[in-house]
Short mmCIF file of C-alpha atoms and ligand atoms in Angstrom, two decimals:
data_model
loop_
_atom_site.label_atom_id
_atom_site.label_comp_id
_atom_site.label_asym_id
_atom_site.label_seq_id
_atom_site.Cartn_x
_atom_site.Cartn_y
_atom_site.Cartn_z
CA MET A 1 84.54 79.57 115.41
CA TYR A 2 86.27 79.44 111.93
CA LYS A 3 82.85 78.49 110.28
CA ASP A 4 81.02 81.48 112.31
CA GLY A 5 83.88 83.98 111.02
CA TYR A 6 83.76 82.74 107.62
CA ILE A 7 79.88 83.07 107.41
CA ARG A 8 80.40 86.80 108.85
CA THR A 9 82.88 87.56 106.42
CA THR A 10 80.70 86.37 103.66
CA LEU A 11 77.73 88.11 104.88
CA CYS A 12 79.66 91.12 105.26
CA CYS A 13 80.93 91.08 101.72
CA LEU A 14 77.64 90.41 100.36
CA ALA A 15 76.25 93.50 102.30
CA VAL A 16 78.85 95.58 100.83
CA MET A 17 78.31 94.15 97.36
CA ALA A 18 74.73 94.79 97.66
CA LEU A 19 75.46 98.41 98.77
CA VAL A 20 77.54 98.92 95.88
CA ALA A 21 74.97 97.60 93.51
CA ARG A 22 72.35 99.76 95.15
CA ASN A 23 74.45 102.76 94.81
CA HIS A 24 74.25 102.42 91.00
CA ALA A 25 70.61 102.62 91.11
CA VAL A 26 68.97 105.96 90.90
CA VAL A 27 66.59 107.38 93.62
CA ILE A 28 64.42 110.10 92.77
CA ASP A 29 62.95 111.95 95.84
CA ILE A 30 59.55 113.66 94.62
CA LYS A 31 60.59 116.70 96.54
CA THR A 32 63.46 117.37 94.10
CA LYS A 33 60.68 117.52 91.64
CA GLY A 34 58.77 120.14 93.29
CA ALA A 35 56.63 118.09 95.68
CA THR A 36 55.59 120.29 98.68
CA GLY A 37 53.98 117.86 101.07
CA ASP A 38 51.86 120.53 102.52
CA GLY A 39 48.83 118.35 102.18
CA ASN A 40 47.30 121.18 100.00
CA THR A 41 49.19 121.54 96.67
CA ASP A 42 48.84 118.74 93.93
CA ASP A 43 51.92 116.96 94.15
CA GLY A 44 50.62 114.81 91.32
CA PRO A 45 52.91 116.48 88.54
CA ALA A 46 56.15 115.95 90.85
CA ILE A 47 55.16 112.36 91.32
CA MET A 48 54.93 111.82 87.59
CA SER A 49 58.10 113.81 86.79
CA ALA A 50 59.77 111.76 89.27
CA TRP A 51 58.51 108.52 87.85
CA LYS A 52 59.54 109.75 84.22
CA GLU A 53 63.03 109.93 85.03
CA ALA A 54 63.27 106.68 87.14
CA CYS A 55 61.47 104.86 84.56
CA ASP A 56 64.11 106.05 81.76
CA HIS A 57 66.72 105.24 83.81
CA GLY A 58 67.28 101.75 83.39
CA GLY A 59 69.78 99.40 84.87
CA SER A 60 69.47 96.00 86.48
CA SER A 61 68.72 97.16 90.18
CA PRO A 62 65.37 98.94 90.64
CA SER A 63 65.30 102.65 90.29
CA THR A 64 63.46 104.37 92.86
CA VAL A 65 60.87 107.08 93.21
CA LEU A 66 60.80 108.00 96.73
CA ILE A 67 57.83 109.66 98.37
CA PRO A 68 59.21 110.72 101.87
CA PRO A 69 57.03 110.58 105.12
CA GLY A 70 54.75 113.34 105.03
CA LEU A 71 51.04 114.12 103.69
CA TYR A 72 50.44 114.66 100.17
CA LYS A 73 47.65 115.56 98.07
CA THR A 74 47.30 114.58 94.64
CA HIS A 75 44.69 114.52 91.71
CA SER A 76 44.69 111.77 89.28
CA ILE A 77 48.10 110.42 88.32
CA VAL A 78 49.17 107.95 85.60
CA LEU A 79 52.65 106.01 86.04
CA SER A 80 53.15 104.14 82.81
CA GLY A 81 55.91 101.81 81.43
CA PRO A 82 57.47 100.41 79.78
CA CYS A 83 60.49 101.21 81.82
CA LYS A 84 64.10 100.56 80.95
CA GLY A 85 64.62 98.45 84.11
CA PRO A 86 62.90 97.31 87.34
CA ILE A 87 61.33 100.15 89.05
CA GLU A 88 60.08 100.77 92.69
CA LEU A 89 57.64 103.31 94.32
CA HIS A 90 58.65 103.78 97.92
CA ALA A 91 56.19 105.45 99.89
CA THR A 92 56.96 104.05 103.48
CA GLY A 93 55.54 106.74 105.98
CA ALA A 94 54.01 108.74 103.19
CA THR A 95 50.00 109.41 102.89
CA LEU A 96 48.39 110.37 99.68
CA LYS A 97 45.08 111.91 99.68
CA ALA A 98 42.72 112.31 96.75
CA PRO A 99 40.41 115.12 96.34
CA PRO A 100 37.23 114.38 97.85
CA GLU A 101 35.14 116.06 95.09
CA LEU A 102 34.17 113.82 92.12
CA ALA A 103 34.25 116.76 89.97
CA LYS A 104 38.00 116.95 90.27
CA PHE A 105 38.26 113.75 88.24
CA ASN A 106 37.91 113.12 84.66
CA THR A 107 39.00 109.36 84.73
CA THR A 108 38.16 106.24 86.46
CA SER A 109 41.45 105.91 88.10
CA TRP A 110 43.21 107.71 90.92
CA ILE A 111 46.46 106.21 90.52
CA LEU A 112 46.79 104.36 87.45
CA ILE A 113 49.91 102.04 87.00
CA LYS A 114 50.22 100.52 83.52
CA SER A 115 52.35 98.40 81.35
CA VAL A 116 55.21 98.17 83.75
CA ASN A 117 57.23 95.06 84.03
CA ARG A 118 59.06 94.06 87.71
CA PHE A 119 57.19 97.09 89.53
CA THR A 120 57.52 97.20 93.42
CA LEU A 121 55.18 99.22 95.36
CA THR A 122 56.37 99.48 99.07
CA GLY A 123 54.44 101.20 102.01
CA GLY A 124 52.37 104.28 101.86
CA THR A 125 48.76 105.09 102.55
CA PHE A 126 46.43 105.77 99.77
CA ASP A 127 43.40 107.62 100.82
CA GLY A 128 40.68 108.19 98.43
CA GLN A 129 38.58 110.16 100.68
CA GLY A 130 35.32 108.54 99.22
CA HIS A 131 33.01 109.41 102.13
CA HIS A 132 31.02 112.15 100.27
CA THR A 133 30.62 110.08 97.11
CA TRP A 134 29.34 106.76 98.60
CA ASN A 135 25.73 108.09 99.38
CA SER A 136 25.49 109.82 96.03
CA THR A 137 26.84 106.84 93.99
CA LYS A 138 24.48 105.31 91.62
CA CYS A 139 26.94 102.20 90.91
CA HIS A 140 25.73 98.81 91.99
CA ASP A 141 28.13 95.90 91.91
CA SER A 142 26.18 94.46 88.97
CA LEU A 143 27.12 97.68 86.80
CA MET A 144 30.81 97.86 86.40
CA THR A 145 30.66 100.80 84.19
CA CYS A 146 30.40 103.68 86.68
CA GLU A 147 32.69 106.66 86.00
CA ILE A 148 34.08 106.83 89.87
CA PRO A 149 37.57 106.56 90.43
CA VAL A 150 39.21 103.35 91.63
CA ASN A 151 41.93 104.22 94.19
CA LEU A 152 44.69 102.01 92.43
CA ARG A 153 44.07 100.80 89.07
CA LEU A 154 46.93 98.14 87.85
CA SER A 155 46.90 97.41 84.22
CA HIS A 156 49.35 95.05 82.53
CA THR A 157 52.01 95.58 85.29
CA LYS A 158 53.63 92.09 85.52
CA ASN A 159 56.07 90.43 87.60
CA SER A 160 55.58 92.63 90.38
CA LEU A 161 55.29 93.25 94.13
CA PHE A 162 52.89 95.30 96.08
CA ARG A 163 53.71 95.29 99.87
CA ASP A 164 53.14 96.86 103.19
CA PHE A 165 50.89 99.72 101.82
CA THR A 166 47.30 100.75 102.80
CA SER A 167 44.57 101.57 100.46
CA ALA A 168 41.66 103.47 102.44
CA ASN A 169 38.22 104.88 101.67
CA SER A 170 38.16 104.63 97.92
CA LYS A 171 35.38 106.23 96.07
CA ASN A 172 35.00 102.97 94.22
CA PHE A 173 36.93 99.51 94.32
CA HIS A 174 40.14 99.95 96.10
CA ILE A 175 42.30 98.00 93.71
CA ALA A 176 41.62 96.80 90.37
CA LEU A 177 43.83 94.62 88.43
CA TRP A 178 43.86 93.61 84.96
CA GLY A 179 46.39 91.65 82.86
CA CYS A 180 48.97 92.00 85.84
CA ASP A 181 50.56 88.29 85.44
CA ASN A 182 52.84 86.82 88.08
CA SER A 183 52.49 89.39 90.86
CA SER A 184 52.05 89.44 94.43
CA PHE A 185 50.40 91.37 97.18
CA VAL A 186 51.91 90.86 100.64
CA ASN A 187 50.94 92.60 104.03
CA ILE A 188 48.71 94.89 102.79
CA THR A 189 45.62 96.69 104.40
CA ILE A 190 42.39 97.78 103.08
CA SER A 191 40.00 99.87 104.90
CA ALA A 192 36.44 101.42 104.31
CA PRO A 193 33.39 101.38 106.40
CA GLY A 194 31.25 98.61 106.07
CA ASP A 195 28.42 100.80 104.65
CA SER A 196 30.50 102.33 102.17
CA VAL A 197 29.21 101.75 98.56
CA ASN A 198 30.99 99.64 95.89
CA THR A 199 34.23 99.66 97.77
CA ASP A 200 35.50 96.23 96.71
CA GLY A 201 38.87 95.62 98.22
CA ILE A 202 40.78 93.74 95.44
CA HIS A 203 39.10 93.07 92.01
CA ILE A 204 41.04 90.60 89.71
CA ALA A 205 40.57 89.86 86.08
CA ARG A 206 42.42 88.60 83.04
CA LEU A 207 45.59 87.65 84.64
CA ASN A 208 47.58 84.53 85.12
CA GLY A 209 49.59 84.07 88.54
CA LEU A 210 48.73 86.16 91.53
CA ASN A 211 49.24 85.85 95.28
CA ILE A 212 47.73 87.69 97.95
CA THR A 213 49.12 86.79 101.34
CA ASN A 214 49.15 88.02 105.02
CA SER A 215 46.50 90.76 104.28
CA THR A 216 43.64 92.60 105.93
CA ILE A 217 40.67 93.65 104.01
CA LYS A 218 37.62 95.90 105.42
CA THR A 219 35.18 97.12 103.11
CA GLY A 220 31.48 97.80 102.12
CA ASP A 221 31.59 95.53 99.23
CA ASP A 222 33.46 92.13 98.31
CA CYS A 223 36.74 91.57 99.98
CA ILE A 224 38.32 90.14 96.71
CA SER A 225 36.29 89.53 93.79
CA PHE A 226 37.10 87.60 90.52
CA GLY A 227 36.28 88.52 87.14
CA ASP A 228 36.72 86.36 84.03
CA GLY A 229 39.95 85.12 82.76
CA SER A 230 41.40 84.93 86.16
CA LYS A 231 44.03 82.10 86.42
CA ASN A 232 45.99 80.53 88.98
CA VAL A 233 45.31 82.85 91.93
CA ARG A 234 46.19 82.13 95.54
CA ILE A 235 44.85 83.79 98.46
CA GLU A 236 46.52 82.82 101.87
CA LYS A 237 46.35 84.26 105.32
CA VAL A 238 43.76 87.10 104.40
CA THR A 239 41.22 88.37 106.81
CA CYS A 240 38.01 89.86 105.49
CA GLY A 241 35.28 91.91 106.98
CA PRO A 242 33.17 93.61 107.14
CA GLY A 243 31.98 93.51 103.56
CA HIS A 244 30.37 91.03 101.40
CA GLY A 245 33.23 88.26 101.57
CA ILE A 246 35.36 86.45 98.79
CA SER A 247 33.37 86.30 95.49
CA ILE A 248 34.04 84.50 92.33
CA GLY A 249 31.96 86.27 89.62
CA SER A 250 29.48 87.38 88.62
CA LEU A 251 30.06 85.51 85.59
CA GLY A 252 28.26 85.15 82.12
CA LYS A 253 27.10 88.78 81.88
CA PHE A 254 29.20 89.45 78.76
CA PRO A 255 29.80 87.40 75.50
CA ASN A 256 33.22 85.84 75.20
CA GLU A 257 34.32 85.97 78.64
CA GLN A 258 37.45 83.94 79.18
CA PRO A 259 37.59 80.70 81.33
CA LEU A 260 38.27 81.22 85.24
CA GLN A 261 40.70 78.58 86.29
CA GLY A 262 42.62 77.65 89.31
CA VAL A 263 41.69 79.84 92.71
CA TRP A 264 42.88 78.62 96.04
CA VAL A 265 41.84 80.36 99.00
CA LYS A 266 43.48 79.02 102.08
CA ASN A 267 44.02 79.89 105.67
CA CYS A 268 41.45 82.81 105.92
CA THR A 269 39.25 84.42 108.48
CA ILE A 270 36.15 85.78 107.43
CA THR A 271 34.19 88.07 110.04
CA GLY A 272 30.90 89.89 109.92
CA THR A 273 30.28 89.70 106.22
CA ASN A 274 27.06 89.05 104.38
CA ASN A 275 28.36 86.18 102.29
CA GLY A 276 31.42 84.03 102.95
CA VAL A 277 32.99 82.08 100.18
CA ARG A 278 30.83 82.41 97.11
CA ILE A 279 30.74 81.69 93.16
CA LYS A 280 27.83 83.42 91.15
CA SER A 281 26.76 83.66 87.54
CA TRP A 282 23.88 85.55 86.11
CA PRO A 283 20.93 83.59 85.02
CA ALA A 284 20.06 84.02 81.14
CA SER A 285 23.73 84.20 80.49
CA TYR A 286 26.18 83.89 77.98
CA PRO A 287 28.36 80.61 78.23
CA GLY A 288 31.32 80.42 80.48
CA ILE A 289 33.52 78.24 82.35
CA ALA A 290 34.91 78.12 85.86
CA SER A 291 36.85 75.36 87.16
CA ASP A 292 39.55 74.22 89.82
CA ILE A 293 38.38 76.62 92.74
CA HIS A 294 39.28 75.50 96.08
CA PHE A 295 38.49 76.95 99.62
CA GLU A 296 40.23 75.39 102.49
CA ASP A 297 40.78 76.22 106.13
CA ILE A 298 38.61 79.02 106.73
CA ILE A 299 37.20 80.28 109.74
CA MET A 300 33.69 82.13 109.57
CA ASN A 301 32.85 84.36 112.27
CA LYS A 302 28.94 85.39 112.05
CA VAL A 303 28.78 85.40 108.40
CA GLY A 304 25.70 85.25 106.22
CA ASN A 305 25.73 82.45 103.59
CA PRO A 306 29.14 81.13 104.52
CA ILE A 307 29.32 78.76 101.62
CA LEU A 308 27.49 79.74 98.35
CA ILE A 309 27.10 78.66 94.86
CA ASP A 310 24.44 81.03 93.23
CA GLN A 311 23.82 80.54 89.52
CA GLU A 312 20.57 82.66 89.81
CA TYR A 313 22.43 85.89 90.99
CA CYS A 314 20.11 88.69 90.14
CA PRO A 315 20.53 91.59 92.18
CA HIS A 316 17.81 94.30 91.86
CA ASP A 317 15.71 91.81 89.98
CA THR A 318 17.08 93.02 86.80
CA CYS A 319 17.53 89.81 84.84
CA LYS A 320 15.35 86.71 83.43
CA LYS A 321 15.79 84.74 86.67
CA HIS A 322 14.10 81.64 85.32
CA VAL A 323 16.39 81.21 82.28
CA PRO A 324 19.33 79.01 83.42
CA SER A 325 22.74 80.27 83.58
CA LYS A 326 25.13 78.63 80.83
CA VAL A 327 28.17 78.94 82.86
CA LYS A 328 29.74 75.63 83.77
CA LEU A 329 31.22 75.10 87.18
CA SER A 330 33.62 72.28 87.87
CA ASN A 331 36.07 70.91 89.98
CA VAL A 332 35.28 73.03 93.20
CA SER A 333 35.91 72.00 96.74
CA PHE A 334 35.13 73.36 100.06
CA ARG A 335 37.25 71.76 103.02
CA LYS A 336 37.76 72.39 106.61
CA ILE A 337 35.39 75.41 106.79
CA ARG A 338 34.18 76.05 110.49
CA GLY A 339 32.51 78.56 112.53
CA THR A 340 29.10 80.52 112.65
CA SER A 341 26.53 81.37 110.02
CA THR A 342 23.96 84.21 110.52
CA THR A 343 21.59 82.63 107.98
CA LYS A 344 19.84 79.47 108.52
CA VAL A 345 21.16 77.81 105.38
CA ALA A 346 24.92 77.95 105.89
CA MET A 347 25.78 75.96 102.75
CA LYS A 348 23.83 76.53 99.64
CA PHE A 349 24.51 75.34 96.07
CA THR A 350 22.03 76.65 93.59
CA CYS A 351 23.60 75.35 90.24
CA SER A 352 22.27 75.46 86.85
CA PRO A 353 19.84 72.96 85.41
CA GLU A 354 21.32 73.78 81.77
CA ALA A 355 24.91 73.35 83.35
CA PRO A 356 24.99 71.23 86.58
CA CYS A 357 27.86 71.73 88.65
CA ASP A 358 30.35 68.96 88.17
CA ASN A 359 32.71 67.52 90.51
CA VAL A 360 31.93 69.60 93.83
CA GLU A 361 33.63 68.35 96.93
CA VAL A 362 32.59 69.17 100.36
CA ALA A 363 34.70 67.84 103.62
CA ASP A 364 34.85 68.74 107.37
CA ILE A 365 32.33 71.65 107.49
CA ASN A 366 31.44 72.73 110.78
CA LEU A 367 29.14 75.60 110.73
CA THR A 368 26.24 76.31 113.35
CA PHE A 369 23.68 79.04 113.21
CA HIS A 370 24.05 82.26 115.27
CA GLY A 371 21.35 84.52 113.88
CA PRO A 372 19.23 87.23 114.96
CA GLY A 373 16.51 84.49 115.87
CA GLY A 374 18.96 82.77 117.94
CA HIS A 375 21.48 79.84 117.90
CA GLY A 376 21.30 76.21 116.69
CA ALA A 377 21.65 74.02 113.96
CA ALA A 378 22.32 75.30 110.56
CA SER A 379 21.16 73.37 107.33
CA SER A 380 22.46 72.99 103.75
CA MET A 381 20.60 72.92 100.41
CA CYS A 382 21.69 71.59 97.06
CA LEU A 383 20.12 72.12 93.37
CA HIS A 384 21.49 70.81 90.31
CA VAL A 385 24.62 69.25 91.99
CA LYS A 386 25.54 65.90 93.60
CA PRO A 387 28.38 66.97 95.78
CA LYS A 388 31.20 64.41 96.72
CA VAL A 389 31.14 64.40 100.41
CA ALA A 390 34.07 63.39 102.83
CA GLY A 391 35.08 63.71 106.34
CA HIS A 392 32.48 64.78 108.94
CA ASN A 393 30.20 67.61 108.16
CA VAL A 394 27.94 69.67 110.17
CA PRO A 395 25.41 70.40 108.78
CA GLU A 396 24.88 67.18 106.94
CA VAL A 397 25.29 67.88 103.30
CA CYS A 398 21.94 67.99 101.39
CA PRO A 399 20.14 65.25 103.26
CA GLY A 400 17.01 65.63 101.32
CA GLY A 401 18.97 64.92 97.91
CA THR A 402 20.02 67.13 95.47
CA HIS A 403 16.97 68.25 93.70
C1 NAG B 501 41.72 115.29 82.40
O1 NAG B 501 42.44 116.19 83.21
C2 NAG B 501 43.94 116.33 82.86
C3 NAG B 501 44.26 117.38 83.84
O2 NAG B 501 43.68 117.33 85.22
C4 NAG B 501 44.06 116.66 81.55
O3 NAG B 501 45.51 116.62 81.51
C5 NAG B 501 43.68 115.57 80.63
O4 NAG B 501 43.81 115.72 79.41
C6 NAG B 501 42.33 115.27 80.97
N1 NAG B 501 41.70 114.19 80.11
C7 NAG B 501 40.73 114.11 79.62
C8 NAG B 501 40.37 112.97 79.00
O5 NAG B 501 39.82 115.10 79.56
C1 NAG B 502 25.32 108.06 104.11
O1 NAG B 502 23.92 107.87 104.37
C2 NAG B 502 23.87 106.86 105.62
C3 NAG B 502 22.43 106.54 105.73
O2 NAG B 502 21.59 107.18 105.19
C4 NAG B 502 24.25 107.87 106.97
O3 NAG B 502 23.90 107.21 108.19
C5 NAG B 502 25.73 108.40 106.63
O4 NAG B 502 25.94 109.21 107.81
C6 NAG B 502 25.81 109.19 105.29
N1 NAG B 502 27.04 109.34 105.35
C7 NAG B 502 27.54 110.51 104.80
C8 NAG B 502 29.12 110.61 104.60
O5 NAG B 502 26.95 111.41 104.16
C1 NAG B 503 57.77 86.30 88.25
O1 NAG B 503 57.99 87.35 88.74
C2 NAG B 503 59.38 87.26 89.66
C3 NAG B 503 59.50 88.31 90.23
O2 NAG B 503 59.39 89.83 89.63
C4 NAG B 503 60.35 86.97 88.59
O3 NAG B 503 61.62 86.95 89.42
C5 NAG B 503 59.93 85.61 87.81
O4 NAG B 503 61.04 85.40 87.00
C6 NAG B 503 58.57 85.82 87.32
N1 NAG B 503 58.11 84.45 86.65
C7 NAG B 503 58.04 84.45 85.37
C8 NAG B 503 57.50 82.99 84.83
O5 NAG B 503 57.95 85.38 84.53
C1 NAG B 504 53.51 95.32 107.17
O1 NAG B 504 53.19 96.58 106.85
C2 NAG B 504 53.30 97.46 107.90
C3 NAG B 504 52.85 98.86 107.29
O2 NAG B 504 51.29 98.74 107.10
C4 NAG B 504 54.83 97.41 108.38
O3 NAG B 504 54.73 98.46 109.40
C5 NAG B 504 55.14 96.20 108.84
O4 NAG B 504 56.28 96.28 109.11
C6 NAG B 504 55.04 95.16 107.75
N1 NAG B 504 55.29 93.77 108.04
C7 NAG B 504 55.99 93.02 107.68
C8 NAG B 504 56.18 91.50 108.16
O5 NAG B 504 56.83 93.27 106.74
C1 NAG B 505 52.51 82.04 94.43
O1 NAG B 505 52.60 81.04 95.30
C2 NAG B 505 52.88 79.70 94.84
C3 NAG B 505 52.90 78.66 95.84
O2 NAG B 505 53.53 79.15 96.99
C4 NAG B 505 54.47 79.97 94.09
O3 NAG B 505 54.54 78.72 93.59
C5 NAG B 505 54.24 80.85 92.92
O4 NAG B 505 55.46 81.04 92.32
C6 NAG B 505 53.85 82.14 93.42
N1 NAG B 505 53.44 83.25 92.46
C7 NAG B 505 53.94 84.58 92.64
C8 NAG B 505 53.60 85.29 91.55
O5 NAG B 505 54.80 85.11 93.68
C1 NAG B 506 53.22 86.85 107.06
O1 NAG B 506 52.89 86.84 108.62
C2 NAG B 506 53.67 86.03 109.46
C3 NAG B 506 53.14 86.25 110.82
O2 NAG B 506 51.82 86.76 110.88
C4 NAG B 506 55.02 86.31 109.28
O3 NAG B 506 55.81 85.30 110.05
C5 NAG B 506 55.44 85.93 107.89
O4 NAG B 506 56.74 86.43 107.93
C6 NAG B 506 54.66 86.92 107.03
N1 NAG B 506 55.18 86.68 105.74
C7 NAG B 506 55.47 87.82 104.81
C8 NAG B 506 55.74 87.41 103.46
O5 NAG B 506 55.32 89.01 105.36
C1 NAG B 507 46.33 79.59 109.57
O1 NAG B 507 47.77 79.03 109.81
C2 NAG B 507 48.33 79.25 111.00
C3 NAG B 507 49.52 78.54 110.94
O2 NAG B 507 50.10 78.23 109.92
C4 NAG B 507 47.16 78.59 112.12
O3 NAG B 507 47.80 78.91 113.51
C5 NAG B 507 46.05 79.34 111.95
O4 NAG B 507 45.15 78.83 112.86
C6 NAG B 507 45.44 79.06 110.52
N1 NAG B 507 44.11 80.07 110.32
C7 NAG B 507 43.05 79.33 109.90
C8 NAG B 507 41.89 80.20 109.74
O5 NAG B 507 43.13 78.20 109.45
C1 NAG B 508 38.40 68.48 86.60
O1 NAG B 508 39.32 67.66 87.19
C2 NAG B 508 39.50 66.40 86.30
C3 NAG B 508 40.20 65.35 86.99
O2 NAG B 508 41.10 66.01 88.00
C4 NAG B 508 40.30 66.77 84.98
O3 NAG B 508 40.32 65.61 84.28
C5 NAG B 508 39.30 67.69 84.21
O4 NAG B 508 39.84 68.11 83.20
C6 NAG B 508 38.97 69.03 85.16
N1 NAG B 508 38.13 69.87 84.48
C7 NAG B 508 38.18 71.04 84.16
C8 NAG B 508 37.12 71.85 83.36
O5 NAG B 508 39.17 71.33 84.20
C1 NAG B 509 32.27 72.13 115.53
O1 NAG B 509 32.52 73.27 116.38
C2 NAG B 509 31.99 73.20 117.76
C3 NAG B 509 32.39 74.60 118.16
O2 NAG B 509 32.42 75.76 117.40
C4 NAG B 509 32.64 72.17 118.47
O3 NAG B 509 32.18 72.22 119.73
C5 NAG B 509 32.52 70.83 117.76
O4 NAG B 509 33.02 69.97 118.36
C6 NAG B 509 32.63 70.82 116.53
N1 NAG B 509 32.46 69.85 115.66
C7 NAG B 509 33.24 68.95 115.09
C8 NAG B 509 32.61 67.66 114.49
O5 NAG B 509 34.42 69.38 114.71
#
């Protein structure tokens, strides 16, 4: 009894203290800055004005920009730091809509958050209204230069948390990260139709330390894609599909790419995508390094190419396919991956003759073929790699040798 009471009193005090601490922090409602929430007027200037005030406020507890529940329309906005203290954008119950017309954009981002330390995004639906751009888009996932806005571009926004929000129908990638060290995404939803163009869920590049957990990603392109310089990224309890699956690369397209090192994809489910987990690099490439990449506990439901290393990645036949890739892959593992493949070759490793894959481990795979042509056994194929095989694998890993 005494103990219970003591704990209760302590909790109560902590709660009061937390409340007091919170009262010192500033909360700026965008409506006080002129946001109408009529779904028609551009509320972007009000959001930026609230941001500026919160950003300049400072203090040890986060300053908050509050977007109250409702429907807001906004053109491109830029939320920049550095701020004087931690800052939160709280949008639970709010829906923000981008103008559908591309002509209304003169940048490659709809919402750009840059150079902020200790940022938190909580809640909200960010709808890029991309339906009208997908069919007219000339961008392919091989050409990352297209001038079409990304829903949420996060640049050098470090030590941050992004949670409980939805990104829908982006005109281009949904979320693009660059230099966002030590950050997490938790419980987010990304949603666009399977036939939407170039709508990658999350694109990661040049950062160290990122966790993505408890999230659902449905898109027309890669679920999560990795560019060079991605380090220490953990993806757990994510469901993908439709889309193109989880993809490391393509690497080697540009000179001076940074090593990609440390990717763990665990406890994920991938459904109805045209690739599962893959690593790809361009032929005739610049040199590069990708190592320490691990896939474990993954369920594949009717996935094309569930397990794939493709070092001859050459979409639209725009490259010298017979000049080997110079990207070196090492310390890669595929463990406990089970389910169904819509392609006969469920496990395919096409490594580079110039830089053969080193230390690739395969264990406890159980993939069967469920394709348009019927059901049955799947197969595997290996080129320029000698996988270390453990556990029980269906299909057998490279029974015909490795060349
Ligand atoms: C883009 O448009 C905004 C207003 O919508 C303007 O403030 C900005 O200067 C423009 N930027 C460029 C690069 O034209
Ligand atoms: C885009 O093109 C596809 C195939 O041609 C068509 O089915 C779809 O309705 C089009 N979408 C829009 C929004 O025009
Ligand atoms: C990572 O971010 C968290 C949350 O903002 C912070 O508490 C922690 O100190 C950061 N770690 C490093 C190494 O900066
Ligand atoms: C996850 O996010 C949704 C909003 O998309 C929210 O309703 C739900 O409470 C969140 N779940 C957790 C465990 O925080
Ligand atoms: C990501 O998760 C790992 C393992 O759970 C943890 O050690 C690391 O601190 C987390 N990183 C961030 C940025 O939260
Ligand atoms: C993740 O989801 C599980 C249930 O699906 C829940 O128990 C857990 O609290 C969630 N974690 C976070 C950080 O939201
Ligand atoms: C993920 O982990 C949970 C419990 O931690 C388990 O119930 C579930 O089957 C796992 N899913 C996959 C795809 O491994
Ligand atoms: C691969 O792993 C081995 C042993 O764990 C380690 O010595 C080696 O440095 C790793 N290679 C790379 C490129 O990280
Ligand atoms: C492989 O999965 C099938 C069903 O998906 C199951 O019947 C079979 O026992 C599994 N084999 C192994 C070795 O786990």
